[in-house]
């Protein structure tokens, strides 16, 4: 009887361990999706009129801060570490040719935690996001449509590129 209960407890513990492992896999997947979402928004802002992205703030405008993100780094568990991480994500998702002149960012301290304000300027050329939400190489163009970022395909992509080209010509031919 005692041996059966012991084996049952061991089985329950193993089951819980597997459950925690599955949850941690999902968290990593969620992290990739959140990172991709932020970078997709930066891409869309750069391809449209520019904009401001707030990291550490929920969609319902509540500050939750970046401190949990800081703790996830092996070293530099602070703003500097997050800044380095952010810079590396920009490079990974936009490539070396992405101009840092399109981005400005600053950290602000609030009682509930730090937030990062990312100001994105409009690009004169198309900006491609080089990875999808799984981190796999895929070149995509996103644009802003009111409060969402949309991936362009087919005819819409063609129209966007033609309009960008027209804007470049107009900008270069204006009398200054």
CSV table of C-alpha atoms in Angstrom, one decimal:
chain,number,residue,atom,x,y,z
A,1,UNK,CA,0.0,0.0,0.0
A,2,UNK,CA,2.8,2.5,1.0
A,3,UNK,CA,4.8,1.5,-2.1
A,4,UNK,CA,1.7,2.1,-4.4
A,5,UNK,CA,1.2,5.6,-2.8
A,6,UNK,CA,4.9,6.4,-3.2
A,7,UNK,CA,4.8,5.4,-6.9
A,8,UNK,CA,1.7,7.4,-7.4
A,9,UNK,CA,3.4,10.5,-5.8
A,10,UNK,CA,6.4,10.0,-8.0
A,11,UNK,CA,4.2,9.8,-11.1
A,12,UNK,CA,2.4,13.0,-10.0
A,13,UNK,CA,5.7,14.8,-9.5
A,14,UNK,CA,7.0,13.7,-12.9
A,15,UNK,CA,3.7,14.9,-14.5
A,16,UNK,CA,4.1,18.3,-12.8
A,17,UNK,CA,7.7,18.5,-14.1
A,18,UNK,CA,6.6,17.8,-17.6
A,19,UNK,CA,3.8,20.4,-17.2
A,20,UNK,CA,6.4,23.0,-16.1
A,21,UNK,CA,8.7,22.2,-19.0
A,22,UNK,CA,5.8,22.6,-21.5
A,23,UNK,CA,4.9,25.9,-19.9
A,24,UNK,CA,8.5,27.2,-20.1
A,25,UNK,CA,8.6,26.2,-23.8
A,26,UNK,CA,5.5,28.3,-24.4
A,27,UNK,CA,7.0,31.2,-22.5
A,28,UNK,CA,10.0,31.2,-24.8
A,29,UNK,CA,7.6,31.1,-27.7
A,30,UNK,CA,5.6,34.0,-26.3
A,31,UNK,CA,8.8,36.0,-25.8
A,32,UNK,CA,9.6,35.5,-29.5
A,33,UNK,CA,6.1,36.6,-30.5
A,34,UNK,CA,6.3,39.7,-28.3
A,35,UNK,CA,9.7,40.6,-29.7
A,36,UNK,CA,8.5,40.0,-33.2
A,37,UNK,CA,5.4,42.1,-32.6
A,38,UNK,CA,7.5,45.1,-31.3
A,39,UNK,CA,9.9,44.8,-34.3
A,40,UNK,CA,7.0,44.4,-36.7
A,41,UNK,CA,5.6,47.7,-35.3
A,42,UNK,CA,8.9,49.5,-35.8
A,43,UNK,CA,9.0,48.2,-39.4
A,44,UNK,CA,5.5,49.4,-40.0
A,45,UNK,CA,6.2,52.8,-38.5
A,46,UNK,CA,9.3,53.2,-40.6
A,47,UNK,CA,7.4,52.3,-43.8
A,48,UNK,CA,4.5,54.6,-43.1
A,49,UNK,CA,4.6,57.9,-41.2
A,50,UNK,CA,6.8,57.0,-38.3
A,51,UNK,CA,5.6,56.6,-34.7
A,52,UNK,CA,6.3,55.9,-31.1
A,53,UNK,CA,6.4,52.5,-29.5
A,54,UNK,CA,6.3,52.1,-25.7
A,55,UNK,CA,8.0,48.9,-24.3
A,56,UNK,CA,7.0,48.0,-20.7
A,57,UNK,CA,3.5,49.3,-21.2
A,58,UNK,CA,0.5,47.0,-21.8
A,59,UNK,CA,-2.1,47.6,-24.6
A,60,UNK,CA,-4.5,48.9,-21.9
A,61,UNK,CA,-1.9,51.6,-21.0
A,62,UNK,CA,-0.7,50.1,-17.7
A,63,UNK,CA,2.9,50.2,-16.9
A,64,UNK,CA,4.4,46.8,-16.0
A,65,UNK,CA,8.0,47.8,-16.5
A,66,UNK,CA,11.0,46.0,-18.0
A,67,UNK,CA,12.5,44.6,-14.8
A,68,UNK,CA,11.5,41.0,-15.6
A,69,UNK,CA,13.3,41.4,-18.9
A,70,UNK,CA,16.4,42.7,-17.1
A,71,UNK,CA,16.4,39.7,-14.8
A,72,UNK,CA,16.4,37.3,-17.9
A,73,UNK,CA,19.9,38.5,-19.0
A,74,UNK,CA,23.0,36.6,-18.0
A,75,UNK,CA,24.9,39.8,-17.3
A,76,UNK,CA,24.1,43.5,-17.4
A,77,UNK,CA,20.7,42.9,-15.7
A,78,UNK,CA,19.7,46.6,-16.1
A,79,UNK,CA,18.9,49.2,-18.7
A,80,UNK,CA,22.3,48.9,-20.3
A,81,UNK,CA,21.7,45.1,-20.8
A,82,UNK,CA,18.3,45.7,-22.2
A,83,UNK,CA,19.7,48.4,-24.5
A,84,UNK,CA,22.3,46.0,-25.8
A,85,UNK,CA,19.7,43.3,-26.3
A,86,UNK,CA,17.4,45.8,-28.2
A,87,UNK,CA,20.3,46.9,-30.4
A,88,UNK,CA,21.1,43.3,-31.3
A,89,UNK,CA,17.4,42.5,-32.1
A,90,UNK,CA,17.3,45.6,-34.4
A,91,UNK,CA,20.4,44.3,-36.2
A,92,UNK,CA,19.1,40.7,-36.4
A,93,UNK,CA,15.6,41.7,-37.7
A,94,UNK,CA,16.6,44.6,-39.9
A,95,UNK,CA,20.1,43.8,-41.0
A,96,UNK,CA,23.3,46.0,-41.1
A,97,UNK,CA,21.8,48.4,-43.6
A,98,UNK,CA,19.0,49.5,-41.3
A,99,UNK,CA,19.8,53.1,-40.4
A,100,UNK,CA,20.1,53.9,-36.8
A,101,UNK,CA,19.1,57.5,-37.9
A,102,UNK,CA,15.5,56.2,-38.1
A,103,UNK,CA,15.4,55.3,-34.3
A,104,UNK,CA,15.8,57.2,-31.1
A,105,UNK,CA,15.1,55.6,-27.7
A,106,UNK,CA,15.2,56.5,-24.1
A,107,UNK,CA,14.4,54.9,-20.8
A,108,UNK,CA,12.0,56.5,-18.3
A,109,UNK,CA,11.7,55.4,-14.6
A,110,UNK,CA,8.2,55.1,-13.1
A,111,UNK,CA,7.2,53.7,-9.7
A,112,UNK,CA,6.0,50.5,-11.3
A,113,UNK,CA,9.2,50.1,-13.4
A,114,UNK,CA,11.2,51.3,-16.4
A,115,UNK,CA,9.7,51.8,-19.8
A,116,UNK,CA,11.5,52.3,-23.1
A,117,UNK,CA,10.2,54.9,-25.5
A,118,UNK,CA,11.2,54.1,-29.1
A,119,UNK,CA,10.7,56.9,-31.6
A,120,UNK,CA,10.7,55.7,-35.2
A,121,UNK,CA,11.1,58.1,-38.1
A,122,UNK,CA,9.7,57.5,-41.6
A,123,UNK,CA,12.1,55.9,-44.0
A,124,UNK,CA,12.6,57.1,-47.5
A,125,UNK,CA,13.1,53.5,-48.6
A,126,UNK,CA,11.3,50.3,-48.0
A,127,UNK,CA,12.1,48.7,-44.7
A,128,UNK,CA,12.0,44.9,-44.5
A,129,UNK,CA,11.6,42.7,-41.4
A,130,UNK,CA,14.1,39.8,-41.9
A,131,UNK,CA,12.6,37.2,-39.6
A,132,UNK,CA,9.1,35.9,-38.8
A,133,UNK,CA,7.6,35.4,-35.3
A,134,UNK,CA,9.4,32.1,-35.0
A,135,UNK,CA,12.8,33.7,-35.6
A,136,UNK,CA,13.1,32.1,-39.1
A,137,UNK,CA,14.5,34.1,-42.0
A,138,UNK,CA,11.7,35.6,-44.0
A,139,UNK,CA,11.7,39.0,-45.7
A,140,UNK,CA,8.4,40.9,-45.1
A,141,UNK,CA,7.2,44.5,-45.4
A,142,UNK,CA,4.8,45.8,-42.8
A,143,UNK,CA,2.8,49.1,-42.8
A,144,UNK,CA,0.6,50.8,-40.3
A,145,UNK,CA,-3.1,50.9,-40.7
A,146,UNK,CA,-4.6,53.0,-37.9
A,147,UNK,CA,-3.6,51.0,-34.8
A,148,UNK,CA,-2.3,47.8,-36.3
A,149,UNK,CA,0.7,46.6,-38.4
A,150,UNK,CA,-0.2,44.8,-41.6
A,151,UNK,CA,2.0,42.5,-43.7
A,152,UNK,CA,1.8,43.4,-47.4
A,153,UNK,CA,1.4,40.8,-50.1
A,154,UNK,CA,0.7,40.7,-53.8
A,155,UNK,CA,-1.1,43.8,-55.3
A,156,UNK,CA,-0.8,45.7,-52.0
A,157,UNK,CA,2.9,45.2,-51.8
A,158,UNK,CA,3.3,46.3,-55.4
A,159,UNK,CA,1.2,49.5,-54.8
A,160,UNK,CA,3.3,50.3,-51.7
A,161,UNK,CA,6.6,50.0,-53.6
A,162,UNK,CA,5.4,52.1,-56.5
A,163,UNK,CA,4.2,54.8,-54.0
A,164,UNK,CA,7.5,54.7,-52.2
A,165,UNK,CA,9.3,55.1,-55.5
A,166,UNK,CA,7.1,58.1,-56.4
A,167,UNK,CA,7.7,59.7,-53.1
A,168,UNK,CA,11.5,59.4,-53.6
A,169,UNK,CA,11.3,61.0,-57.0
A,170,UNK,CA,9.1,63.8,-55.7
A,171,UNK,CA,11.4,64.5,-52.8
A,172,UNK,CA,14.4,64.6,-55.1
A,173,UNK,CA,12.8,66.9,-57.7
A,174,UNK,CA,11.3,69.5,-55.3
A,175,UNK,CA,12.9,72.9,-55.5
A,176,UNK,CA,14.5,73.8,-52.3
